[in-house]
Coordinates of C-alpha atoms and ligand atoms in Angstrom, one line a residue:
Chain Q
M1 CA 12.4 2.6 35.4
P2 CA 14.4 3.0 32.1
N3 CA 13.5 3.3 28.4
T4 CA 10.9 0.1 27.8
V5 CA 12.4 -2.7 25.7
F6 CA 9.7 -4.0 23.5
S7 CA 9.9 -7.6 22.0
P8 CA 11.0 -7.7 18.6
S9 CA 8.6 -6.9 15.8
I10 CA 8.1 -6.1 12.0
E11 CA 10.1 -3.3 10.4
S12 CA 7.4 -0.6 10.6
R13 CA 7.1 -0.9 14.2
P14 CA 8.9 2.0 15.9
T15 CA 11.7 1.5 18.2
Y16 CA 12.9 4.3 20.7
A17 CA 16.8 4.6 21.5
G18 CA 16.1 6.8 24.3
L19 CA 17.1 10.6 24.8
A20 CA 20.8 11.1 24.3
P21 CA 22.7 14.4 25.0
R22 CA 23.2 16.9 22.3
P23 CA 25.3 19.5 24.2
G24 CA 24.3 23.0 23.5
A25 CA 21.4 22.5 20.7
P26 CA 18.3 24.3 21.1
A27 CA 15.6 21.9 22.3
I28 CA 11.6 21.5 22.3
M29 CA 11.0 18.8 25.0
V30 CA 7.4 17.2 25.2
A31 CA 6.7 14.6 28.1
D32 CA 4.1 13.2 30.2
E33 CA 4.3 12.4 33.6
A34 CA 6.3 9.0 33.1
G35 CA 8.4 10.8 30.5
A36 CA 9.8 13.4 32.7
A37 CA 11.7 11.1 34.6
A38 CA 13.4 10.8 31.3
V39 CA 14.3 14.5 30.9
T40 CA 15.6 14.9 34.2
H41 CA 17.8 11.9 33.5
L42 CA 19.0 13.7 30.5
A43 CA 19.7 17.0 32.7
T44 CA 21.8 14.9 35.1
V45 CA 24.1 13.4 32.3
D46 CA 24.3 16.8 30.2
A47 CA 24.5 20.0 32.2
T48 CA 23.8 22.1 29.2
A49 CA 20.6 20.1 28.1
M50 CA 18.1 22.7 29.7
A51 CA 19.3 25.9 29.3
K52 CA 17.8 26.2 25.7
A53 CA 14.9 23.9 26.2
H54 CA 11.4 24.9 25.9
V55 CA 9.5 22.0 28.0
V56 CA 5.9 21.1 27.4
L57 CA 4.4 18.9 30.2
V58 CA 1.3 17.0 29.1
G59 CA -1.4 15.8 31.7
A60 CA 1.3 15.8 34.7
P61 CA 0.7 16.9 38.2
A62 CA 2.1 20.2 39.7
E63 CA 5.0 18.3 41.7
T64 CA 6.3 17.2 38.1
S65 CA 6.2 20.6 36.9
D66 CA 8.0 21.8 40.0
A67 CA 10.7 19.1 39.6
L68 CA 11.4 20.0 36.1
A69 CA 11.3 23.9 36.5
A70 CA 14.0 23.3 39.0
L71 CA 16.2 22.1 36.3
S72 CA 16.0 25.7 35.0
P73 CA 14.9 25.1 31.4
A74 CA 14.4 28.1 28.9
A75 CA 10.6 27.7 29.8
V76 CA 8.1 25.0 31.2
Q77 CA 4.6 24.9 30.0
T78 CA 2.0 22.4 31.5
V79 CA -1.1 21.5 29.5
P80 CA -4.1 19.1 30.3
D81 CA -4.0 17.0 27.2
L82 CA -2.3 16.4 23.7
D83 CA -5.0 18.1 22.0
T84 CA -3.8 21.1 23.9
A85 CA -0.2 20.5 23.4
T86 CA -0.6 20.3 19.6
P87 CA -0.9 24.0 18.5
I88 CA 1.9 24.6 21.1
V89 CA 4.2 22.2 19.7
E90 CA 3.0 23.5 16.1
Q91 CA 4.1 27.0 17.0
L92 CA 7.6 26.0 18.6
L93 CA 8.1 24.2 15.7
S94 CA 7.7 27.2 13.3
Q95 CA 9.7 29.2 15.3
A96 CA 12.7 26.6 15.9
R97 CA 16.2 27.7 14.8
M98 CA 18.4 25.6 12.7
G99 CA 19.6 22.4 14.7
T100 CA 16.7 22.4 17.1
Q101 CA 16.3 18.9 18.7
L102 CA 13.1 17.7 19.6
F103 CA 12.9 14.9 22.8
L104 CA 9.8 13.1 23.4
A105 CA 9.5 11.0 26.4
G106 CA 6.4 9.1 27.8
S107 CA 3.8 7.0 26.2
E108 CA 3.7 5.8 22.3
G109 CA 0.7 8.0 21.8
L110 CA 2.4 10.9 22.8
M111 CA 5.5 10.2 20.9
G112 CA 3.6 9.1 18.0
H113 CA 1.5 11.9 17.7
I114 CA 4.2 14.7 18.1
S115 CA 6.4 13.1 16.1
A116 CA 3.9 13.2 13.3
I117 CA 3.5 16.7 13.7
A118 CA 7.0 17.4 13.6
L119 CA 7.7 15.4 10.4
A120 CA 5.0 17.0 8.7
S121 CA 6.6 20.6 9.7
G122 CA 9.5 19.4 8.0
M123 CA 11.7 18.6 10.8
A124 CA 14.5 15.6 10.1
L125 CA 14.0 12.4 11.5
E126 CA 17.6 12.2 12.8
D127 CA 16.4 15.6 14.7
I128 CA 13.9 13.6 17.1
Q129 CA 14.7 11.5 19.9
M130 CA 12.3 9.3 21.7
E131 CA 12.3 7.4 25.0
H132 CA 9.4 5.3 26.1
R133 CA 8.3 5.5 29.6
G134 CA 5.3 4.5 31.6
S135 CA 2.3 2.8 30.1
I136 CA 2.3 0.6 26.7
A137 CA -1.2 2.0 25.7
R138 CA -1.1 2.5 22.1
R139 CA -2.6 5.3 19.9
M140 CA -4.6 3.2 17.1
Q141 CA -6.0 4.1 13.9
C142 CA -9.2 2.5 12.8
V143 CA -8.6 1.5 9.3
H144 CA -12.2 1.6 8.4
C145 CA -13.5 5.0 10.1
K146 CA -10.0 6.4 10.3
G147 CA -10.6 7.6 13.6
I148 CA -7.9 7.8 16.4
T149 CA -8.5 5.9 19.8
D150 CA -5.9 6.7 22.1
G151 CA -4.5 5.0 25.2
V152 CA -5.5 1.4 23.6
T153 CA -4.2 -1.3 26.2
T154 CA -6.0 -4.3 25.1
D155 CA -6.6 -6.5 22.0
P156 CA -8.9 -6.5 20.4
F157 CA -10.6 -3.1 21.4
T158 CA -13.5 -1.1 20.6
C159 CA -13.1 1.7 18.0
S160 CA -14.3 5.1 19.8
H161 CA -15.5 6.5 16.7
C162 CA -17.5 3.4 14.7
G163 CA -17.7 1.0 17.3
L164 CA -16.3 -1.8 15.4
T165 CA -14.2 -4.5 17.3
L166 CA -10.5 -3.9 16.1
F167 CA -7.3 -6.3 16.6
V168 CA -3.9 -4.4 17.4
R169 CA -1.4 -4.8 14.8
D170 CA 2.0 -3.7 15.0
H171 CA 2.2 -2.1 11.6
F172 CA 2.7 1.6 12.1
S173 CA 2.4 4.8 10.3
R174 CA 4.7 7.6 11.2
R175 CA 2.8 10.1 9.2
L176 CA -0.4 9.3 11.3
G177 CA 1.7 8.5 14.3
A178 CA -0.6 5.7 14.9
F179 CA -0.8 1.9 14.8
Q180 CA -3.2 0.1 12.6
G181 CA -6.7 -1.6 13.9
V182 CA -8.5 -3.8 11.7
C183 CA -12.0 -5.6 12.5
V184 CA -11.3 -8.6 14.1
D185 CA -14.8 -10.3 13.0
A186 CA -14.7 -9.3 9.7
E187 CA -15.1 -12.7 8.1
T188 CA -17.3 -14.0 10.7
P189 CA -19.2 -11.2 12.3
G190 CA -19.9 -11.6 16.2
D191 CA -17.0 -14.0 16.5
I192 CA -14.8 -12.4 19.0
P193 CA -11.6 -13.6 20.5
A194 CA -11.1 -13.2 24.4
T195 CA -9.9 -9.7 25.1
E196 CA -6.2 -9.7 26.3
E197 CA -4.0 -7.1 27.7
I198 CA -1.4 -5.8 25.2
R199 CA 2.2 -6.6 26.1
P200 CA 5.5 -4.7 25.5
Chain X
M1 CA -10.1 -4.4 -34.9
T2 CA -11.7 -2.5 -32.5
M3 CA -11.8 -3.7 -28.8
Q4 CA -15.4 -4.4 -27.2
F5 CA -15.5 -3.2 -23.6
N6 CA -17.7 -5.3 -21.1
D7 CA -20.5 -3.9 -19.3
E8 CA -19.9 -5.4 -15.9
T9 CA -19.6 -4.9 -12.0
F10 CA -17.1 -5.7 -9.7
R11 CA -19.3 -5.7 -6.7
G12 CA -22.9 -6.4 -5.7
D13 CA -24.1 -8.6 -8.4
Y14 CA -20.5 -9.1 -9.9
T15 CA -21.2 -9.5 -13.6
Y16 CA -17.5 -9.4 -14.1
R17 CA -16.8 -11.9 -17.0
N18 CA -13.7 -13.0 -18.8
S19 CA -14.2 -13.9 -22.9
P20 CA -12.2 -16.7 -24.0
E21 CA -9.7 -14.2 -25.5
A22 CA -9.3 -12.7 -22.4
I23 CA -8.7 -15.8 -20.5
R24 CA -5.9 -17.2 -23.1
R25 CA -4.0 -13.9 -22.5
F26 CA -4.4 -13.9 -19.0
P27 CA -1.0 -13.3 -17.1
F28 CA -0.7 -16.6 -15.3
P29 CA 2.1 -16.0 -12.9
F30 CA 3.5 -19.6 -12.3
D31 CA 6.6 -20.3 -14.7
Q32 CA 6.9 -23.8 -12.8
D33 CA 4.9 -26.1 -10.7
S34 CA 6.0 -24.4 -7.1
Y35 CA 6.2 -21.1 -5.9
M36 CA 8.2 -19.2 -3.4
Y37 CA 9.2 -15.4 -3.0
S38 CA 11.8 -14.0 -5.5
V39 CA 13.2 -11.1 -7.2
N40 CA 11.4 -12.1 -10.2
I41 CA 12.0 -8.7 -12.5
E42 CA 12.3 -8.7 -16.2
Q43 CA 12.4 -6.1 -18.9
H44 CA 9.1 -4.4 -19.9
P45 CA 7.4 -4.2 -22.3
G46 CA 8.1 -7.3 -24.1
G47 CA 6.4 -10.2 -24.7
P48 CA 4.1 -12.3 -27.4
Q49 CA 1.9 -10.1 -29.6
G50 CA -1.5 -9.9 -27.7
S51 CA -0.2 -10.5 -24.2
P52 CA -0.6 -8.2 -21.6
F53 CA 3.0 -7.5 -21.8
E54 CA 3.2 -6.3 -25.2
H55 CA 2.4 -2.6 -24.3
M56 CA 3.7 -0.4 -21.6
F57 CA 0.2 0.1 -20.3
D58 CA -2.4 -2.9 -21.3
V59 CA -5.8 -1.9 -22.2
D60 CA -8.3 -4.6 -22.2
E61 CA -12.3 -5.6 -22.5
H62 CA -12.5 -4.4 -18.7
Y63 CA -11.2 -0.9 -19.1
V64 CA -14.4 1.1 -19.1
A65 CA -15.9 -0.9 -16.2
E66 CA -12.8 -0.8 -14.0
M67 CA -12.8 3.0 -14.4
R68 CA -16.4 3.0 -13.6
D69 CA -15.7 0.9 -10.1
R70 CA -12.7 3.3 -9.3
E71 CA -14.9 6.2 -9.7
I72 CA -17.6 4.5 -7.1
T73 CA -14.7 3.6 -4.8
L74 CA -13.2 7.3 -4.9
A75 CA -16.6 9.0 -4.1
E76 CA -17.1 7.1 -1.1
D77 CA -13.4 7.1 0.3
P78 CA -11.3 10.4 -1.2
L79 CA -8.2 9.1 0.7
R80 CA -7.6 6.5 -2.1
C81 CA -5.9 9.1 -3.9
Q82 CA -3.4 10.9 -2.0
S83 CA -0.1 13.0 -3.0
L84 CA 2.2 14.7 -0.7
P85 CA 2.9 18.3 -1.9
H86 CA 6.1 17.6 -3.7
M87 CA 4.9 14.7 -5.7
E88 CA 2.8 17.0 -8.3
L89 CA 5.8 16.9 -10.7
A90 CA 5.8 13.3 -10.7
G91 CA 2.3 13.1 -11.3
W92 CA 2.9 15.0 -14.6
D93 CA 5.4 12.9 -15.3
L94 CA 3.1 9.8 -15.0
L95 CA 0.4 11.7 -17.2
E96 CA 2.9 12.4 -19.8
L97 CA 4.2 8.6 -19.8
I98 CA 0.6 7.1 -20.0
M99 CA -0.9 9.5 -22.6
V100 CA 2.3 9.2 -24.9
S101 CA 2.3 5.5 -24.5
K102 CA -1.5 4.9 -25.1
A103 CA -1.7 7.2 -27.9
R104 CA 1.3 5.5 -29.8
D105 CA 0.0 1.6 -28.8
Y106 CA -3.9 2.1 -29.0
P107 CA -4.2 5.1 -31.9
D108 CA -8.0 3.9 -32.3
L109 CA -8.5 4.5 -28.8
F110 CA -6.5 7.4 -27.8
S111 CA -4.9 10.6 -29.1
L112 CA -2.4 13.2 -28.1
T113 CA -1.7 16.0 -29.7
R114 CA 1.1 18.7 -28.7
D115 CA 1.8 22.1 -29.4
G116 CA 4.4 23.2 -26.8
N117 CA 2.5 23.0 -23.4
D118 CA -0.7 23.0 -25.2
W119 CA -1.8 19.5 -25.1
H120 CA -5.1 17.8 -26.7
W121 CA -6.1 14.4 -25.2
V122 CA -8.7 12.2 -26.4
N123 CA -9.9 9.3 -24.8
K124 CA -12.5 7.6 -27.3
P125 CA -13.7 4.8 -24.9
M126 CA -14.4 7.1 -22.0
G127 CA -15.7 10.1 -24.1
I128 CA -13.2 12.2 -22.9
D129 CA -11.8 15.2 -25.2
K130 CA -9.8 17.5 -23.4
R131 CA -7.4 20.5 -23.9
F132 CA -5.3 21.7 -21.2
T133 CA -1.7 23.5 -20.6
F134 CA 1.0 20.8 -19.6
L135 CA 2.3 21.5 -16.0
D136 CA -0.6 23.8 -15.2
A137 CA -2.8 21.9 -12.9
A138 CA -5.4 24.8 -13.0
T139 CA -6.4 23.7 -16.4
L140 CA -7.4 20.1 -15.2
P141 CA -10.5 18.7 -13.1
Y142 CA -8.1 17.0 -10.8
G143 CA -4.1 16.9 -9.6
P144 CA -2.2 15.4 -12.6
M145 CA -1.6 12.0 -11.3
E146 CA -5.3 11.8 -10.2
Y147 CA -6.5 12.9 -13.7
I148 CA -4.7 10.3 -15.7
T149 CA -5.0 7.6 -13.2
R150 CA -8.9 7.8 -13.2
Q151 CA -8.6 6.8 -16.9
T152 CA -5.8 3.9 -16.7
Q153 CA -6.5 0.5 -15.0
G154 CA -4.3 -0.7 -12.3
D155 CA -3.4 0.9 -8.9
F156 CA -0.4 3.5 -8.9
A157 CA 2.3 4.3 -6.3
L158 CA 4.6 7.1 -6.9
L159 CA 8.0 6.6 -5.1
H160 CA 10.3 9.5 -4.3
E161 CA 13.7 8.6 -3.6
R162 CA 16.0 9.8 -1.0
D163 CA 18.5 8.5 1.6
G164 CA 19.2 5.5 -0.2
N165 CA 15.4 4.6 -0.2
L166 CA 12.0 4.7 -2.0
W167 CA 9.1 6.7 -0.2
M168 CA 5.4 6.0 -1.1
D169 CA 4.7 9.7 -1.2
A170 CA 1.6 9.6 -3.9
G171 CA -0.7 7.0 -5.2
M172 CA -4.0 5.8 -6.6
V173 CA -5.1 2.8 -4.8
T174 CA -8.5 1.5 -5.4
S175 CA -8.1 -2.4 -6.0
Q176 CA -5.5 -3.7 -3.6
A177 CA -4.9 -6.8 -2.3
D178 CA -5.6 -5.6 1.2
W179 CA -3.2 -2.9 2.1
S180 CA -4.2 0.9 2.9
L181 CA -2.5 3.7 0.9
D182 CA -3.8 6.2 3.5
F183 CA -1.7 4.2 6.1
D184 CA 1.1 3.5 4.0
V185 CA 1.7 7.2 2.4
G186 CA 4.9 8.7 3.9
M187 CA 6.3 4.9 4.4
N188 CA 9.8 3.6 3.0
F189 CA 10.3 0.6 1.1
F190 CA 11.1 -1.7 4.2
E191 CA 8.3 -0.3 6.1
W192 CA 5.4 -0.5 3.9
H193 CA 6.6 -4.3 3.2
A194 CA 7.0 -5.0 6.9
P195 CA 3.6 -7.3 7.3
V196 CA 5.2 -9.4 4.4
P197 CA 6.2 -13.0 5.8
K198 CA 9.8 -14.4 5.1
A199 CA 10.8 -12.2 2.3
R200 CA 13.0 -9.8 4.4
Q201 CA 14.8 -12.6 6.1
M202 CA 15.4 -14.3 2.9
G203 CA 17.2 -11.0 1.5
V204 CA 14.5 -10.4 -1.2
F205 CA 13.5 -6.7 -0.3
D206 CA 17.3 -5.8 0.0
K207 CA 17.8 -7.2 -3.6
A208 CA 14.9 -5.7 -4.9
L209 CA 15.3 -2.3 -3.6
K210 CA 18.9 -2.3 -4.7
F211 CA 17.5 -3.0 -7.9
L212 CA 14.8 -0.5 -8.1
L213 CA 17.5 2.4 -7.0
A214 CA 19.4 1.5 -9.9
V215 CA 16.6 1.9 -12.4
G216 CA 17.8 4.3 -14.9
Q217 CA 15.9 6.9 -17.1
G218 CA 14.0 5.2 -20.0
Q219 CA 14.5 1.7 -18.4
H220 CA 11.2 -0.2 -17.6
Y221 CA 10.8 -3.5 -15.7
R222 CA 8.1 -5.7 -14.5
R223 CA 7.1 -8.3 -12.2
L224 CA 4.0 -10.7 -11.5
N225 CA 2.6 -10.9 -8.0
W226 CA -0.6 -12.8 -7.2
T227 CA -3.3 -13.8 -4.4
M228 CA -6.5 -15.5 -4.2
T229 CA -10.0 -13.4 -4.1
V230 CA -13.3 -14.7 -3.3
N231 CA -15.7 -12.8 -5.9
P232 CA -14.2 -10.4 -9.0
R233 CA -13.6 -7.7 -6.4
L234 CA -11.4 -5.0 -7.2
D235 CA -11.8 -3.3 -3.9
T236 CA -10.3 -5.8 -1.6
S237 CA -9.2 -2.9 0.7
P238 CA -8.6 -3.1 4.4
E239 CA -10.8 -0.1 4.6
N240 CA -13.9 -2.3 3.5
Y241 CA -13.1 -5.3 4.7
H242 CA -15.8 -5.7 7.2
K243 CA -17.9 -5.3 4.2
W244 CA -16.3 -8.0 1.7
G245 CA -14.7 -10.2 4.6
P246 CA -18.0 -12.3 5.1
E247 CA -18.0 -12.9 1.3
K248 CA -14.6 -15.0 1.8
R249 CA -16.6 -17.5 3.7
T250 CA -19.1 -18.3 1.2
I251 CA -16.9 -20.8 -0.8
T252 CA -18.4 -24.5 -1.1
P253 CA -17.1 -27.3 -3.0
E254 CA -20.0 -26.5 -5.5
N255 CA -19.3 -22.6 -5.9
V256 CA -15.6 -22.5 -5.9
G257 CA -15.2 -23.2 -9.4
H258 CA -16.8 -19.9 -10.2
K259 CA -16.7 -17.8 -7.2
Q260 CA -12.9 -18.1 -6.6
F261 CA -10.4 -15.9 -8.2
L262 CA -6.8 -16.0 -9.0
R263 CA -5.9 -12.4 -8.7
V264 CA -2.7 -11.4 -10.4
E265 CA -0.8 -8.1 -10.2
L266 CA 1.4 -7.2 -13.3
Q267 CA 3.8 -4.6 -11.5
T268 CA 5.8 -2.4 -13.5
F269 CA 8.7 0.2 -12.9
F270 CA 9.5 3.3 -14.9
R271 CA 12.1 6.0 -13.7
L272 CA 10.3 9.3 -14.6
P273 CA 12.0 12.1 -16.3
R274 CA 11.5 15.5 -14.9
S275 CA 11.1 14.4 -10.8
N276 CA 13.5 11.0 -10.9
A277 CA 10.5 9.6 -9.1
L278 CA 9.8 5.8 -9.8
A279 CA 6.2 5.0 -10.9
F280 CA 5.0 1.6 -10.1
P281 CA 1.8 0.7 -11.5
I282 CA -0.2 -2.4 -10.0
R283 CA -2.5 -3.7 -12.7
C284 CA -4.9 -6.3 -11.4
Y285 CA -6.1 -9.3 -13.5
L286 CA -8.7 -11.7 -12.3
A287 CA -9.6 -15.4 -13.4
S288 CA -11.9 -17.7 -11.8
L289 CA -10.7 -21.3 -11.4
D290 CA -13.2 -22.2 -14.2
D291 CA -11.4 -19.7 -16.6
L292 CA -8.2 -21.1 -15.7
V293 CA -9.0 -24.9 -15.9
T294 CA -9.7 -24.1 -19.7
Q295 CA -6.1 -24.3 -20.3
P296 CA -4.8 -27.9 -19.2
K297 CA -1.5 -26.5 -18.3
W298 CA -2.7 -24.0 -15.9
G299 CA -5.1 -26.3 -14.2
R300 CA -2.5 -28.7 -13.5
R301 CA 0.1 -26.3 -12.4
L302 CA -2.2 -24.4 -10.1
H303 CA -2.9 -27.5 -8.4
R304 CA 0.3 -28.1 -7.4
V305 CA 1.1 -24.5 -6.6
L306 CA -1.5 -24.1 -4.1
R307 CA -1.2 -27.8 -2.8
D308 CA 2.2 -27.4 -1.7
I309 CA 2.5 -23.6 -0.8
D310 CA 4.2 -22.5 2.5
P311 CA 1.4 -22.3 5.0
D312 CA 2.8 -18.7 5.9
L313 CA 2.0 -17.4 2.4
A314 CA -1.5 -18.9 2.4
D315 CA -2.1 -17.2 5.6
Y316 CA -0.7 -14.1 4.5
K317 CA -2.2 -13.9 1.2
G318 CA -5.7 -14.4 3.2
F319 CA -6.9 -17.6 1.4
A320 CA -5.9 -20.6 4.2
V321 CA -9.4 -20.8 5.2
N322 CA -10.4 -21.8 1.8
R323 CA -7.3 -23.6 0.9
E324 CA -8.7 -27.1 1.3
V325 CA -11.8 -26.9 -0.9
I326 CA -9.7 -25.0 -3.7
V327 CA -7.2 -27.5 -3.8
N328 CA -9.9 -30.3 -4.0
Y329 CA -11.5 -28.9 -6.7
L330 CA -8.5 -28.3 -8.8
S331 CA -7.2 -31.9 -8.1
Q332 CA -9.8 -33.0 -10.6
Y333 CA -7.9 -31.1 -13.3
D334 CA -4.3 -32.7 -12.4
D335 CA -3.5 -35.9 -14.3
G336 CA 0.0 -35.8 -13.1
E337 CA 1.3 -35.2 -16.4
P338 CA 4.5 -33.1 -16.7
T339 CA 4.2 -29.2 -17.6
S340 CA 6.0 -27.5 -19.8
P341 CA 8.4 -24.5 -18.8
G342 CA 7.0 -20.8 -18.9
I343 CA 3.9 -19.2 -18.0
F344 CA 2.0 -19.4 -21.3
P345 CA -0.7 -22.0 -22.0
E346 CA 0.4 -24.9 -24.6
D347 CA -1.3 -24.7 -27.8
Ligands
HEM401 C1 8.6 0.3 -5.3 C2 7.7 -0.8 -5.7 C3 6.7 -1.1 -4.8 C4 5.6 -1.1 -4.1 C5 5.1 0.4 -3.9 C6 5.2 -2.1 -3.5 C7 4.2 -2.4 -2.4 C8 3.5 -3.3 -1.7 C9 2.6 -3.2 -0.7 C10 1.8 -2.2 -0.4 C11 2.6 -4.7 -0.2 C12 1.6 -5.0 0.7 C13 2.1 -5.2 2.0 C14 1.3 -5.3 3.2 O1 0.9 -6.4 3.4 O2 0.6 -4.2 3.6 C15 3.5 -5.5 -1.0 C16 3.5 -6.7 -1.0 C17 4.7 -7.7 -1.4 N1 5.7 -6.9 -2.2 FE1 5.8 -5.0 -3.1 N2 6.1 -3.3 -3.9 C18 7.0 -2.8 -4.5 C19 8.0 -3.3 -5.1 C20 8.1 -4.8 -4.9 C21 9.4 -5.4 -5.4 C22 10.3 -4.8 -6.7 C23 9.4 -6.7 -5.0 C24 10.5 -7.6 -5.3 C25 10.5 -8.8 -4.9 C26 8.2 -6.9 -3.9 C27 7.7 -7.9 -3.4 C28 6.4 -7.9 -2.5 C29 6.1 -9.3 -2.0 C30 7.0 -10.5 -2.2 C31 4.9 -8.9 -1.3 C32 3.9 -9.9 -0.6 C33 2.8 -10.3 -1.7 C34 1.8 -11.6 -1.4 O3 2.4 -12.3 -0.9 O4 0.8 -11.4 -2.0 N3 7.8 -5.5 -4.1 N4 4.4 -4.6 -1.6

């Protein structure tokens, strides 16, 4: 399954160009189980991709980390979730040499969250490459309580913090690494449209 | 003549009122009987004496009450004021621009005395008398942008210029037409404008950005933007949409005249001297339909504009649900007579 093709949208909605070789560059790679396939693919098109790569694998089973380890990266680290990945990535970014590339692959939540951290640490946008694989679940910020709800697959959805029913906008904040959720029944409380699966 | 400041509210009991004088100087945004997005930019300041275009920063009868409303909003949600670390110098630039302008344009309300970096600022309407050291944030109770914009009507965005674009890297936003500073901080010109219908395809944003990037030191410009707001509420933020949203559905043919407001934004652009950032004040003016129809030209014209407006714009601006009631009401004030060009009322 290649990089997901999303339907055309507004200009703030991120698009993901896919992982392209940067031969010889040191790299930080962060992927989830579905995203690991994009890393594997990169390794097949660029034999030098892995030698200087530190891979952080989020929430993936042992077979996946074994498969990545077989590509002989500089390091592979497996962590249970994004919260655990955060300080590790922050440390890698703080130690990164000039020219280090950040490769992100997997869900929009993972890419949004990690790229926001990288940008805050001063990394340039052009040094971040992303490829969407797997679930189209979104990381949403509730505009009302500011809480983040990860893994949102329906529109509307319930804010996991304040409990308001929110509709899913395509408006995206790179700084927050999240889409915007806005109260769907603000004008007519209780009048909530039927729940639908979100589409790519 | 010294200015009288209204004791009024922009929430709860909504006691906001325009005096007859405030109505006559209202920045009515339509210079013809129809409306579509365009790059409507002109020199600022510049306009008839007494108009809101006369001075760099207009101060009017709502000043003190607006500052009180901003204080309430900030106390509930401090994220309405944000400044990324590299924007502090732009904040000082803005503070200087406002203090110098207000002290010059309203000498009986404000004064600024400078001895090198030792500054003495007096804001009489707000009862502030402050000595501080310019460029030393430790000598002010807030960062420079927050300090001065707690004393200046209107929202403010400070734009950092890089990579041929403008980045919204700081702002004070408590009277916005339904957009979130917290969400938009760090976005570029095209990203924060992404939700606006039609304008990008029309080339409006490309042209506007090109214009803004070319604004040089000492040049300043303005444009008017508008929307419709139910009740004279400054804080129509997405953050509080679930609180003010229900009020939008309270419009009836009986109350529309005094409950439905035309909300006009006087937006100005200033290139800042030290930081090279662009300051973008967004000053909000509110007038009820009943206020506006006291000027026959405005009643006729507003009726025609809202009757004929592109439905996508009515939707985006959020008044599609009340449009019919508004247009029916205004039709009483449209006798079909021609209107004169320009925004000012006929005498
Ligand atoms: C650099 C300064 C500017 C800033 C910070 C700014 C900011 C914004 C924001 C935050 C919105 C709301 C978008 C949303 O729905 O979330 C908006 C709307 C809009 N802006 Fe700007 N803007 C700027 C300059 C301009 C200029 C020069 C134009 C010239 C044409 C323009 C045209 C518009 C239009 C047409 C809308 C839609 C307004 C409506 O229909 O009510 N903006 N702007």
